[in-house]
Short mmCIF file of C-alpha atoms in Angstrom, two decimals:
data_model
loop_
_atom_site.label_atom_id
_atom_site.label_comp_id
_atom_site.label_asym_id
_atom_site.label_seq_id
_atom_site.Cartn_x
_atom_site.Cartn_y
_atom_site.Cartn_z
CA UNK A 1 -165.25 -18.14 -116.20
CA UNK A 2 -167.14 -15.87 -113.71
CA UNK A 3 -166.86 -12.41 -113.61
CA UNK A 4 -166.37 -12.49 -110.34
CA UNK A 5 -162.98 -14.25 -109.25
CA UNK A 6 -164.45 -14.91 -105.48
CA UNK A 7 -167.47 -17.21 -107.27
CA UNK A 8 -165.03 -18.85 -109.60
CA UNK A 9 -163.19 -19.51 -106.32
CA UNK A 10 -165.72 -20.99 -105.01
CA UNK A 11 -166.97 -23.20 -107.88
CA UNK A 12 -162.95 -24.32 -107.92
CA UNK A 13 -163.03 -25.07 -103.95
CA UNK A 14 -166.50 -27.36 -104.26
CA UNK A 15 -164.92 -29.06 -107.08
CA UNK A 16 -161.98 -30.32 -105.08
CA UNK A 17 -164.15 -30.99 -102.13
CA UNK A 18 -165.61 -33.62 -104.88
CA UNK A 19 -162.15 -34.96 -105.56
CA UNK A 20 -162.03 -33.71 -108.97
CA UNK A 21 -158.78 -31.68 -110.51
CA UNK A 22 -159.39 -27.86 -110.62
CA UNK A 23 -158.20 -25.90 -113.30
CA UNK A 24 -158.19 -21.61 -114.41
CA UNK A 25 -155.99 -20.62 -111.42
CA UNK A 26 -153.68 -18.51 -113.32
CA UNK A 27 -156.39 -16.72 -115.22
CA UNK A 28 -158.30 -15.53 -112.43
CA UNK A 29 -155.11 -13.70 -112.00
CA UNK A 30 -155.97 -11.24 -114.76
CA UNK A 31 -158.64 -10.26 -112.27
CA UNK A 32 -158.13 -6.62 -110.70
CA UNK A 33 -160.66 -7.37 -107.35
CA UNK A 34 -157.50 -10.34 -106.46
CA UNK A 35 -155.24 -7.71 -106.42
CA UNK A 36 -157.09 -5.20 -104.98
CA UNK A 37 -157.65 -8.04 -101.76
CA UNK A 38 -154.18 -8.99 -101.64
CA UNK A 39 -153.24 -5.05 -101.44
CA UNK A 40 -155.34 -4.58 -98.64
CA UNK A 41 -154.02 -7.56 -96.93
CA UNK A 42 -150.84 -6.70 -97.37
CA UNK A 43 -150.98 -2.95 -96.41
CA UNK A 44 -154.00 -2.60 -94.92
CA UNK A 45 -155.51 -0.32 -97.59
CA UNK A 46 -158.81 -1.01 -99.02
CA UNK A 47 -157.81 0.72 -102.46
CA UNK A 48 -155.18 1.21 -104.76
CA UNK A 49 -153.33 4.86 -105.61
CA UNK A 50 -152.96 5.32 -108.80
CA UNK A 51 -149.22 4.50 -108.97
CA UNK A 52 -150.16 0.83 -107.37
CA UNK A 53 -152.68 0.52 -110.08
CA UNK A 54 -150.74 1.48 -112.43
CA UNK A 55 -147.88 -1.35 -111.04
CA UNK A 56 -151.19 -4.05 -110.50
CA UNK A 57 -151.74 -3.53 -114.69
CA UNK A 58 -148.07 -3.89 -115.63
CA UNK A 59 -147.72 -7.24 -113.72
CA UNK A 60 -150.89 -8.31 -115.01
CA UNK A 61 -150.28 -7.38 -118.37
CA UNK A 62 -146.64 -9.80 -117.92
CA UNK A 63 -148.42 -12.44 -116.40
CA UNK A 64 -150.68 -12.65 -119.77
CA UNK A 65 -147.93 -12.87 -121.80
CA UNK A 66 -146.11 -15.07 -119.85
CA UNK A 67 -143.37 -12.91 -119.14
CA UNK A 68 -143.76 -11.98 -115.14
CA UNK A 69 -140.21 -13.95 -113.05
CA UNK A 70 -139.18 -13.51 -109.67
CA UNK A 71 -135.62 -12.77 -109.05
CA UNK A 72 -133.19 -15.01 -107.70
CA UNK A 73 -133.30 -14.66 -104.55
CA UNK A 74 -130.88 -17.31 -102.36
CA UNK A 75 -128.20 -15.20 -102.90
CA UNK A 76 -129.41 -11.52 -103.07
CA UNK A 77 -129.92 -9.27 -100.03
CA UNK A 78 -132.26 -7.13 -101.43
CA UNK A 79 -135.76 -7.47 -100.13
CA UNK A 80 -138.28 -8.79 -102.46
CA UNK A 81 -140.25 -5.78 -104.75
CA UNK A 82 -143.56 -4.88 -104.50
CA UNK A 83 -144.48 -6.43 -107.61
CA UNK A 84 -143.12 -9.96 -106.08
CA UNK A 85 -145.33 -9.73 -102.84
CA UNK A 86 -148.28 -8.77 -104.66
CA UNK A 87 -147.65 -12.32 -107.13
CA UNK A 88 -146.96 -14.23 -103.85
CA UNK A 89 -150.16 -12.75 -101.85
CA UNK A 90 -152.73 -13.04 -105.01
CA UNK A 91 -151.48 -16.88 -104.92
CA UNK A 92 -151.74 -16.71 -101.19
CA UNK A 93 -155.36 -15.82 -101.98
CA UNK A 94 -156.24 -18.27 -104.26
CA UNK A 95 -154.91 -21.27 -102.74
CA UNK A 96 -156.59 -20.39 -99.26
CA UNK A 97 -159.96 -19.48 -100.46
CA UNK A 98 -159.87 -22.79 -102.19
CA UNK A 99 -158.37 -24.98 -99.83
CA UNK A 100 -159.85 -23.15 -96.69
CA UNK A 101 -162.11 -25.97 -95.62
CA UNK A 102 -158.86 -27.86 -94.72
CA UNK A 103 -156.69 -27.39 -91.36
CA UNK A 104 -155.44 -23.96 -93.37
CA UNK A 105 -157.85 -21.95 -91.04
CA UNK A 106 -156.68 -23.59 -87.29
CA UNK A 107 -155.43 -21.45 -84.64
CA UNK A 108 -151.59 -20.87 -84.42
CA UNK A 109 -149.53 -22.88 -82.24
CA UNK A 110 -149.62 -21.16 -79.24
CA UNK A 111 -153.80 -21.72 -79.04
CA UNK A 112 -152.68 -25.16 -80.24
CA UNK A 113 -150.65 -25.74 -77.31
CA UNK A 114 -153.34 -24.08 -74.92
CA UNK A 115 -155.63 -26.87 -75.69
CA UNK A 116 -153.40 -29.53 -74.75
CA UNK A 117 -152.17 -28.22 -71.78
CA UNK A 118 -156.07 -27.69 -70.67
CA UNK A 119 -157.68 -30.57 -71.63
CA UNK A 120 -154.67 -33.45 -72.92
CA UNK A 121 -153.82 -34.47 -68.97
CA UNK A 122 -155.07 -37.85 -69.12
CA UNK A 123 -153.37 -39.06 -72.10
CA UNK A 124 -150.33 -41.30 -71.57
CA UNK A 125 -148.78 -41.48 -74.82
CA UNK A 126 -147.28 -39.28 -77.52
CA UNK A 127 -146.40 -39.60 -81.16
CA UNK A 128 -144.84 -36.89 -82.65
CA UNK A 129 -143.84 -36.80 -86.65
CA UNK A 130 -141.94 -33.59 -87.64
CA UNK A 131 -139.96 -32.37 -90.92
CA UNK A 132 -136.23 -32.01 -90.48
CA UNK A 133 -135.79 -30.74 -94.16
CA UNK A 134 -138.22 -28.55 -94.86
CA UNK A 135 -136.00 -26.32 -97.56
CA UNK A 136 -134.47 -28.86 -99.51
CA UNK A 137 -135.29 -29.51 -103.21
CA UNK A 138 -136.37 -32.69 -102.53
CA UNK A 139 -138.98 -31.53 -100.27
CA UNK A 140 -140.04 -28.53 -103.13
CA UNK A 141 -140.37 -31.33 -105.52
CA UNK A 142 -142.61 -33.10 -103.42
CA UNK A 143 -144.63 -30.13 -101.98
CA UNK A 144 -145.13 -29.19 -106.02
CA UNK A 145 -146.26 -32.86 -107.08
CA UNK A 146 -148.96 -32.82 -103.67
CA UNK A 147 -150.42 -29.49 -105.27
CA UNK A 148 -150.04 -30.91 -109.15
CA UNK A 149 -152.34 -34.18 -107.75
CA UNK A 150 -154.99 -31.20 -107.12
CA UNK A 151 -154.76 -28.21 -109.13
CA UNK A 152 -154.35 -29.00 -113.13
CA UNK A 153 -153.28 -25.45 -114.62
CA UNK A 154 -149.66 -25.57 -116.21
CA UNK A 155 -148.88 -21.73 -115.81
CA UNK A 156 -150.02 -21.84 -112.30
CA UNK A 157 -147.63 -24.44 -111.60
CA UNK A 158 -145.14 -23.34 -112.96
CA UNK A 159 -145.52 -19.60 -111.54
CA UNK A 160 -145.45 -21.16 -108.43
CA UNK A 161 -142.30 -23.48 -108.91
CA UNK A 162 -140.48 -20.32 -109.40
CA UNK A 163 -141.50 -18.70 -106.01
CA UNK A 164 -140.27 -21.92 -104.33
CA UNK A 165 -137.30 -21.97 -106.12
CA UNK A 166 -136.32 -18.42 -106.66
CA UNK A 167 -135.55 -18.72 -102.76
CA UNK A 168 -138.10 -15.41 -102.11
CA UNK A 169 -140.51 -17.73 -100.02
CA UNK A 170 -137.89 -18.44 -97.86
CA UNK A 171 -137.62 -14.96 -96.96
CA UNK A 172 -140.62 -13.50 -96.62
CA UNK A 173 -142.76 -13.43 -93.52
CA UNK A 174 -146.44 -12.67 -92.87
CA UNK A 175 -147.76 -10.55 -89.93
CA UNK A 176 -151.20 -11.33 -90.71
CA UNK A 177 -152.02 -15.02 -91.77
CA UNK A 178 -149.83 -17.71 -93.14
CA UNK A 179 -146.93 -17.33 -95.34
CA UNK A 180 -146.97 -19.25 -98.55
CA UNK A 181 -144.46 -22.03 -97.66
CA UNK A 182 -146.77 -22.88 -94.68
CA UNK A 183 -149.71 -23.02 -97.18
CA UNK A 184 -148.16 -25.50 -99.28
CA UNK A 185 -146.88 -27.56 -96.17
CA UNK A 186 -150.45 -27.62 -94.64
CA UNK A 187 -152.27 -28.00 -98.39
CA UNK A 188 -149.55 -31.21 -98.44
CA UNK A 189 -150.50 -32.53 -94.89
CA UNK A 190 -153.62 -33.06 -95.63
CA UNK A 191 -153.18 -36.69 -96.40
CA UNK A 192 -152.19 -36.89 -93.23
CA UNK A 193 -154.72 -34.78 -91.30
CA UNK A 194 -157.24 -37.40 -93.53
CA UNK A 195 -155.33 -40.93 -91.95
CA UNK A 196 -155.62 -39.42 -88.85
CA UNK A 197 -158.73 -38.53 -88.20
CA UNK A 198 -160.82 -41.01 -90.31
CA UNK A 199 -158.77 -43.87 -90.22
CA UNK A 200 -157.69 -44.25 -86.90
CA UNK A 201 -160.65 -42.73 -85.55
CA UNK A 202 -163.00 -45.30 -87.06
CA UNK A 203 -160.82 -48.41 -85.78
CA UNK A 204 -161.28 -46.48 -82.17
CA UNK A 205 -165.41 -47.08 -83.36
CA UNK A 206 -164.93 -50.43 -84.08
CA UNK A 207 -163.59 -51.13 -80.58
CA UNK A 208 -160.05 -52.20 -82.41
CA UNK A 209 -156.56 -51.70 -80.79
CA UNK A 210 -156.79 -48.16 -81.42
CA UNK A 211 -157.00 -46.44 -78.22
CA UNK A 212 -158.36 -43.01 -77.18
CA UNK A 213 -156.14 -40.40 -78.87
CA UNK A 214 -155.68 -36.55 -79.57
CA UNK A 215 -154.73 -35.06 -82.58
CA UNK A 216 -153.41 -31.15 -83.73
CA UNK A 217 -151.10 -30.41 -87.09
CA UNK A 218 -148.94 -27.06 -87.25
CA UNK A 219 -147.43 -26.39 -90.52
CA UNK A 220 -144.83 -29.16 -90.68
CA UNK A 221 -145.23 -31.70 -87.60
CA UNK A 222 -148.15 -33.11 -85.59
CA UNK A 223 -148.70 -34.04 -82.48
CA UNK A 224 -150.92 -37.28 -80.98
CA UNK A 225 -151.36 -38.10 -77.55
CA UNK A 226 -152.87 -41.98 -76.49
CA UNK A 227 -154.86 -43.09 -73.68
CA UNK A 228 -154.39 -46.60 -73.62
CA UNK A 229 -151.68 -49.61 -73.42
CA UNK A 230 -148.70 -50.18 -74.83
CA UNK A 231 -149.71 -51.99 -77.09
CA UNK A 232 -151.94 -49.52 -78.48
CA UNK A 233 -149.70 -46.91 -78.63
CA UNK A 234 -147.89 -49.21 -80.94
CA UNK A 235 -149.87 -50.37 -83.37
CA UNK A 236 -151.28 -46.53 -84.31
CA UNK A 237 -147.39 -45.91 -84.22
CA UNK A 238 -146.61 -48.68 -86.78
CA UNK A 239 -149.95 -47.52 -88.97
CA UNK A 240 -148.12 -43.84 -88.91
CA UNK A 241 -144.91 -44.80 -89.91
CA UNK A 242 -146.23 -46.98 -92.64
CA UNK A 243 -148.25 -44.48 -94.26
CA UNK A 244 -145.61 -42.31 -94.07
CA UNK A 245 -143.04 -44.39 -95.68
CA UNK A 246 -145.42 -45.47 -98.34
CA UNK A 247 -148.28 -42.84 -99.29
CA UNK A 248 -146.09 -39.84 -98.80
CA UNK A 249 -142.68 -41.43 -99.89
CA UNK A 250 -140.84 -39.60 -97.25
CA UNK A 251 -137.24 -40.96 -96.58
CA UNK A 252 -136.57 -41.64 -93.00
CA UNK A 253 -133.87 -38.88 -93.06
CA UNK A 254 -136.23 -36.28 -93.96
CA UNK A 255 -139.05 -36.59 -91.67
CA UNK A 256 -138.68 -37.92 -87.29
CA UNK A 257 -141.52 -40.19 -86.15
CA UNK A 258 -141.11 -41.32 -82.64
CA UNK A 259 -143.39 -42.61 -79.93
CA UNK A 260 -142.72 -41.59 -76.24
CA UNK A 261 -144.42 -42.50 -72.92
CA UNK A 262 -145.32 -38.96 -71.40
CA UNK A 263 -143.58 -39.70 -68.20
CA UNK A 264 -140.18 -39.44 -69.18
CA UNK A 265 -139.35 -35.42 -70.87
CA UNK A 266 -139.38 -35.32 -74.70
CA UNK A 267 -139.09 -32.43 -76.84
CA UNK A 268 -141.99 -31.27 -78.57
CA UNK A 269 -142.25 -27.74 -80.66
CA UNK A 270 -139.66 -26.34 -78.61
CA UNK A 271 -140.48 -27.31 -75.30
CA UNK A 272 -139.64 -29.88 -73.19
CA UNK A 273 -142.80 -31.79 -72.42
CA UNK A 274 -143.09 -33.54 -69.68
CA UNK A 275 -145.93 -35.50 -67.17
CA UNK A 276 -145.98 -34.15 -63.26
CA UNK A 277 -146.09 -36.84 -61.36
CA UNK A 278 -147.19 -34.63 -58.44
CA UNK A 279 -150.16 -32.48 -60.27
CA UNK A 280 -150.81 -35.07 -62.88
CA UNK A 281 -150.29 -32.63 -65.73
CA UNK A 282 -148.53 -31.96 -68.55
CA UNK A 283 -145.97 -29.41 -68.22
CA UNK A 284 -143.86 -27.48 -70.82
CA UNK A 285 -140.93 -26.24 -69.92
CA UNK A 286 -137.81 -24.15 -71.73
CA UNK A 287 -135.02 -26.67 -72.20
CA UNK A 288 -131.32 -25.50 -70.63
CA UNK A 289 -129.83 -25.71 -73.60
CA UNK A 290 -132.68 -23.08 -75.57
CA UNK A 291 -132.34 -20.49 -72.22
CA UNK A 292 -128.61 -20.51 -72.88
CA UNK A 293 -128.77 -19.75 -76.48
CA UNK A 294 -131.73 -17.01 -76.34
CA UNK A 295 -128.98 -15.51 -73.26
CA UNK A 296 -125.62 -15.66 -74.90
CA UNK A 297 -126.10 -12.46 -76.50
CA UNK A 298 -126.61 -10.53 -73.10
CA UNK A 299 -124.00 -12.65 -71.24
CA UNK A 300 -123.55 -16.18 -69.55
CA UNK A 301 -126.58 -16.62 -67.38
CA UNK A 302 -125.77 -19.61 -65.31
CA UNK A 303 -123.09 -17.69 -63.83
CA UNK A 304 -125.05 -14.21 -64.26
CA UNK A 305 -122.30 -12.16 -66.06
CA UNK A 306 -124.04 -9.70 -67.96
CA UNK A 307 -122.18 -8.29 -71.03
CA UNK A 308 -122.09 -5.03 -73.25
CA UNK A 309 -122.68 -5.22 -77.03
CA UNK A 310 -120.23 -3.54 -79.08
CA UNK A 311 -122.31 -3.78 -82.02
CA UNK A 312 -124.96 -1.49 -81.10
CA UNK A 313 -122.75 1.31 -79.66
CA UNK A 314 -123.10 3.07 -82.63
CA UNK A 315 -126.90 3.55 -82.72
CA UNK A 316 -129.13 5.74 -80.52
CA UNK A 317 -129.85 5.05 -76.74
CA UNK A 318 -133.82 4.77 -77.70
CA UNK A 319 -132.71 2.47 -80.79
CA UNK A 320 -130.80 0.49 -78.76
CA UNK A 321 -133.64 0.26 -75.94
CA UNK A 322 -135.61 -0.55 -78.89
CA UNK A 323 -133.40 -3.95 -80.03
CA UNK A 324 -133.51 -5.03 -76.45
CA UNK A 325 -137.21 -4.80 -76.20
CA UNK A 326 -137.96 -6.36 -79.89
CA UNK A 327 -135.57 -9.32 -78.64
CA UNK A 328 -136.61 -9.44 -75.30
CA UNK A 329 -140.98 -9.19 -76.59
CA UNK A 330 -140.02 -11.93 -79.69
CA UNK A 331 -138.81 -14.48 -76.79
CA UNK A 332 -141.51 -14.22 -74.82
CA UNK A 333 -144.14 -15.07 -77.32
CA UNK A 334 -142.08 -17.84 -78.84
CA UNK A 335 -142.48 -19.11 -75.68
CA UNK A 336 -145.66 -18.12 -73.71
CA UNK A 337 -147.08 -21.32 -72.94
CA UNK A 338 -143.92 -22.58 -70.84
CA UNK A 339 -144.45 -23.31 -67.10
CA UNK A 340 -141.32 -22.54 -65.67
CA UNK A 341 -142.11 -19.14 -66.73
CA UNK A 342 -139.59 -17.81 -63.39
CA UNK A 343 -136.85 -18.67 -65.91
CA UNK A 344 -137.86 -15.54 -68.33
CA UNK A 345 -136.68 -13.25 -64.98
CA UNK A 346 -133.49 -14.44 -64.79
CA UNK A 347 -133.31 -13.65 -68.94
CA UNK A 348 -134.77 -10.02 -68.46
CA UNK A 349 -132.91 -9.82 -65.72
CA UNK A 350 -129.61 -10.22 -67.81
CA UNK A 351 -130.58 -8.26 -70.42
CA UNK A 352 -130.82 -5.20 -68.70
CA UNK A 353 -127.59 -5.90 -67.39
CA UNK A 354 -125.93 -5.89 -70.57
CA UNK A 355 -127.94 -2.92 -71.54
CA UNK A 356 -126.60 -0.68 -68.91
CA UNK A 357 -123.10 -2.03 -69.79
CA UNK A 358 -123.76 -1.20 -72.94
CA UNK A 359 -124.56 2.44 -72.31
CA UNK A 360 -122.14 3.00 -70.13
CA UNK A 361 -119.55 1.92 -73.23
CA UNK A 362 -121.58 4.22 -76.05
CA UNK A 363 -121.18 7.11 -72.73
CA UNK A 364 -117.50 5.78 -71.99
CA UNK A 365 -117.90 6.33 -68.36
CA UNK A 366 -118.66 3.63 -65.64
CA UNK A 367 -121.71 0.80 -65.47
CA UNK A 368 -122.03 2.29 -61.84
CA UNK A 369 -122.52 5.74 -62.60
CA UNK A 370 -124.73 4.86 -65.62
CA UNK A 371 -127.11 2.38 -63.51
CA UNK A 372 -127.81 5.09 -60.94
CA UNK A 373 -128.77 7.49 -63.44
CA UNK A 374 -131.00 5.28 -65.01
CA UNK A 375 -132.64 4.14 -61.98
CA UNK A 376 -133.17 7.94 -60.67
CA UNK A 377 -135.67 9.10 -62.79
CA UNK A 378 -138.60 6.56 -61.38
CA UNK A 379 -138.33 4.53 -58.78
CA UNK A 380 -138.39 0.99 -59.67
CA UNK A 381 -137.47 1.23 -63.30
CA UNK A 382 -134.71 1.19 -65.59
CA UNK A 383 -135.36 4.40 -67.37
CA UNK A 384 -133.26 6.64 -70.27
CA UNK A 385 -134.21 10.56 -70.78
CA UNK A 386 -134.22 11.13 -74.16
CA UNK A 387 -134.90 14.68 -75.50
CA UNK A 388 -136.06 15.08 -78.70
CA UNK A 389 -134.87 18.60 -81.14
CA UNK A 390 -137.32 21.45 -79.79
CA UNK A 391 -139.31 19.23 -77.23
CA UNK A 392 -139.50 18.37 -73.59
CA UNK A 393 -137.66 15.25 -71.85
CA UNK A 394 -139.14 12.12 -72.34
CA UNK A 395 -138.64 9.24 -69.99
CA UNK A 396 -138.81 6.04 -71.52
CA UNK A 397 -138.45 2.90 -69.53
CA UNK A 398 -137.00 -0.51 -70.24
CA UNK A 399 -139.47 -3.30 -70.51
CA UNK A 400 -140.42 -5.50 -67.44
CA UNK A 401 -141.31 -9.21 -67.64
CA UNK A 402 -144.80 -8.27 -65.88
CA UNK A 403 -145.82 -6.19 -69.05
CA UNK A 404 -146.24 -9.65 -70.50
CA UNK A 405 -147.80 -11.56 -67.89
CA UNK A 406 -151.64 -11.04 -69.71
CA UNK A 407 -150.20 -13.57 -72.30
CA UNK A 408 -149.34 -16.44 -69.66
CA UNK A 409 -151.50 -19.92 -70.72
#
């Protein structure tokens, strides 16, 4: 084995571009550089103090011996320890540095959807296959048997059985990159990404009923769009749902395949997609039903009846101001690329609604008296005046749906 773990990486990631096994994952764990990487990714720290080297040794020196085990995690609110993200990034590591030639490297949803918005307007038809039960045991299994069919090391395996069924992966979130269950999900669509792309691209070649299509993959669904007939539309339909139901033995309650014609609304990554007859484009839109839900906690919005939150009372006007805006921010991006974008007022709207209602319960005096305070310190906004121990006044304003206008699409 190389000294370095970033050559043997690569000598392991040419190998199964050659369609060979690979083998001596888990022993380029012993390496310190791994660590040292998955550190920095995880904490943006390009070394380690002494106490995390000293932390980086004893998990190595368990992982020799066999010894290293995540806790159980389904039913414990504890977050995971440091030594348990470190094990789950160094794997990160690996298994993207190896399999990065695959889709493991393609822009996030959002730039997904961007592109079809652009440049998908001609295409007539849609086939969309999704996962419905992405954390069963079934689906583990299956996820576990794709990577076995790739990587032949036992005690890398089996390391990485316990992650997925230890329940920590299921739980933990990445601000930077992919987490580890969408690794595994994208290292296991490959098949697909493969049929796709070679398959029915070549019968499109050979002039065969394969029409023009489109093609992206997110983590656990795809999306294809058709220029063509019927007919066409069909037949790639039926090749899908064949391979599906043979190579990757999925069970037709576990995964949805369905074909749509784009000129009646179907619901696609969230959004309700949708032809305009009038523009000729596709348009995404927030469904009722998903505006309702993201508004119940601020109030009923058809009706516009904001409400206060009890729960918060107890924490600091600025903390509070502070759940409102992390709410609030998190919607928005979830759902940048919709067109009916007017919609996200009428939310904002209603949250600050409920937020004065709830101040004016933490204060117990009236929502009236409360509003006009707030809106006295700058015209225009919805402002609290918080004053810190031994400093000046500080005016800090509640968020407007304009801040995130930059992100529209």
């Amino acid at each position: 084995m190389a000294i370095n773990p970033f050559q043997q990486l690569d000598v392991l990631k040419k190998a199964l571009q050659k369609g060979k096994q690979i083998t001596d994952c888990y022993r380029l764990m012993y390496k310190s550089d791994l660590w040292i990487k998955a550190h920095k990714q995880l904490y943006d720290l390009k070394t380690l103090n002494e106490v995390h080297i000293q932390e980086v040794d004893e998990i190595i020196l368990k992982l020799k011996k066999g010894t290293f085990r995540f806790e159980n995690h389904r039913d414990r609110l504890q977050p995971p320890s440091y030594r348990e993200l470190m094990v789950l990034e160094v794997i990160k590591v690996i298994l993207t540095t190896i399999f990065k030639e695959t889709h493991l490297n393609k822009d996030v949803l959002n730039q997904s959807l961007k592109e079809v918005k652009r440049n998908w307007n001609d295409q007539t038809w849609l086939i969309y296959g999704g996962i419905n039960q992405k954390k069963t045991s079934v689906w583990y299994h299956l996820l576990l048997k794709n990577i076995e069919n790739k990587v032949s090391d036992r005690r890398f395996l089996l390391l990485l059985h316990h992650a997925i069924f230890s329940g920590i992966i299921d739980k933990t979130t990445s601000n930077k990159g992919a987490t580890l269950i969408s690794i595994l999900y994208s290292i296991y669509f490959q098949e697909v990404d493969l049929f796709l792309r070679l398959k029915l691209n070549k019968g499109k070649k050979a002039n065969t009923s394969i029409g023009t299509f489109k093609y992206i993959q997110e983590v656990d669904h795809f999306l294809m769009t058709f220029k063509g007939s019927k007919d066409e539309a069909v037949h790639a339909f039926n090749e899908i749902q064949l391979f599906f139901s043979s190579k990757l033995l999925y069970a037709n309650k576990e995964y949805s395949l369905y074909l749509s014609n784009l000129e009646k609304p179907v619901l696609v990554c969230g959004y309700e997609m949708k032809r305009c007859k009038q523009t000729n484009t596709l348009l995404f839109k927030i469904p009722d039903v998903t505006l309702k839900r993201l508004s119940k906690k601020y109030g009923e919005i058809e009706a516009f009846l904001p409400m206060p939150r009890p729960g918060l009372i107890n924490l600091s006007e600025r903390k509070i101001m502070r759940v409102y805006h992390a709410e609030l921010s998190k919607f928005v991006l979830d759902y940048r690329g919709a067109n009916n974008w007017h919609d996200f007022s009428k939310l904002f709207s209603l949250a600050r609604g409920s937020y004065i209602r709830t101040i004016a319960m933490k204060r117990k005096c009236s929502i009236n008296k409360v509003s006009l305070e707030m809106k006295s310190y700058k015209q225009g906004d919805l402002c609290i005046k918080v004053k810190a121990e031994g400093e000046v006044e500080s005016l800090y304003p509640f968020i407007k749906l304009s801040e995130f206008s930059f992100l529209r699409y």
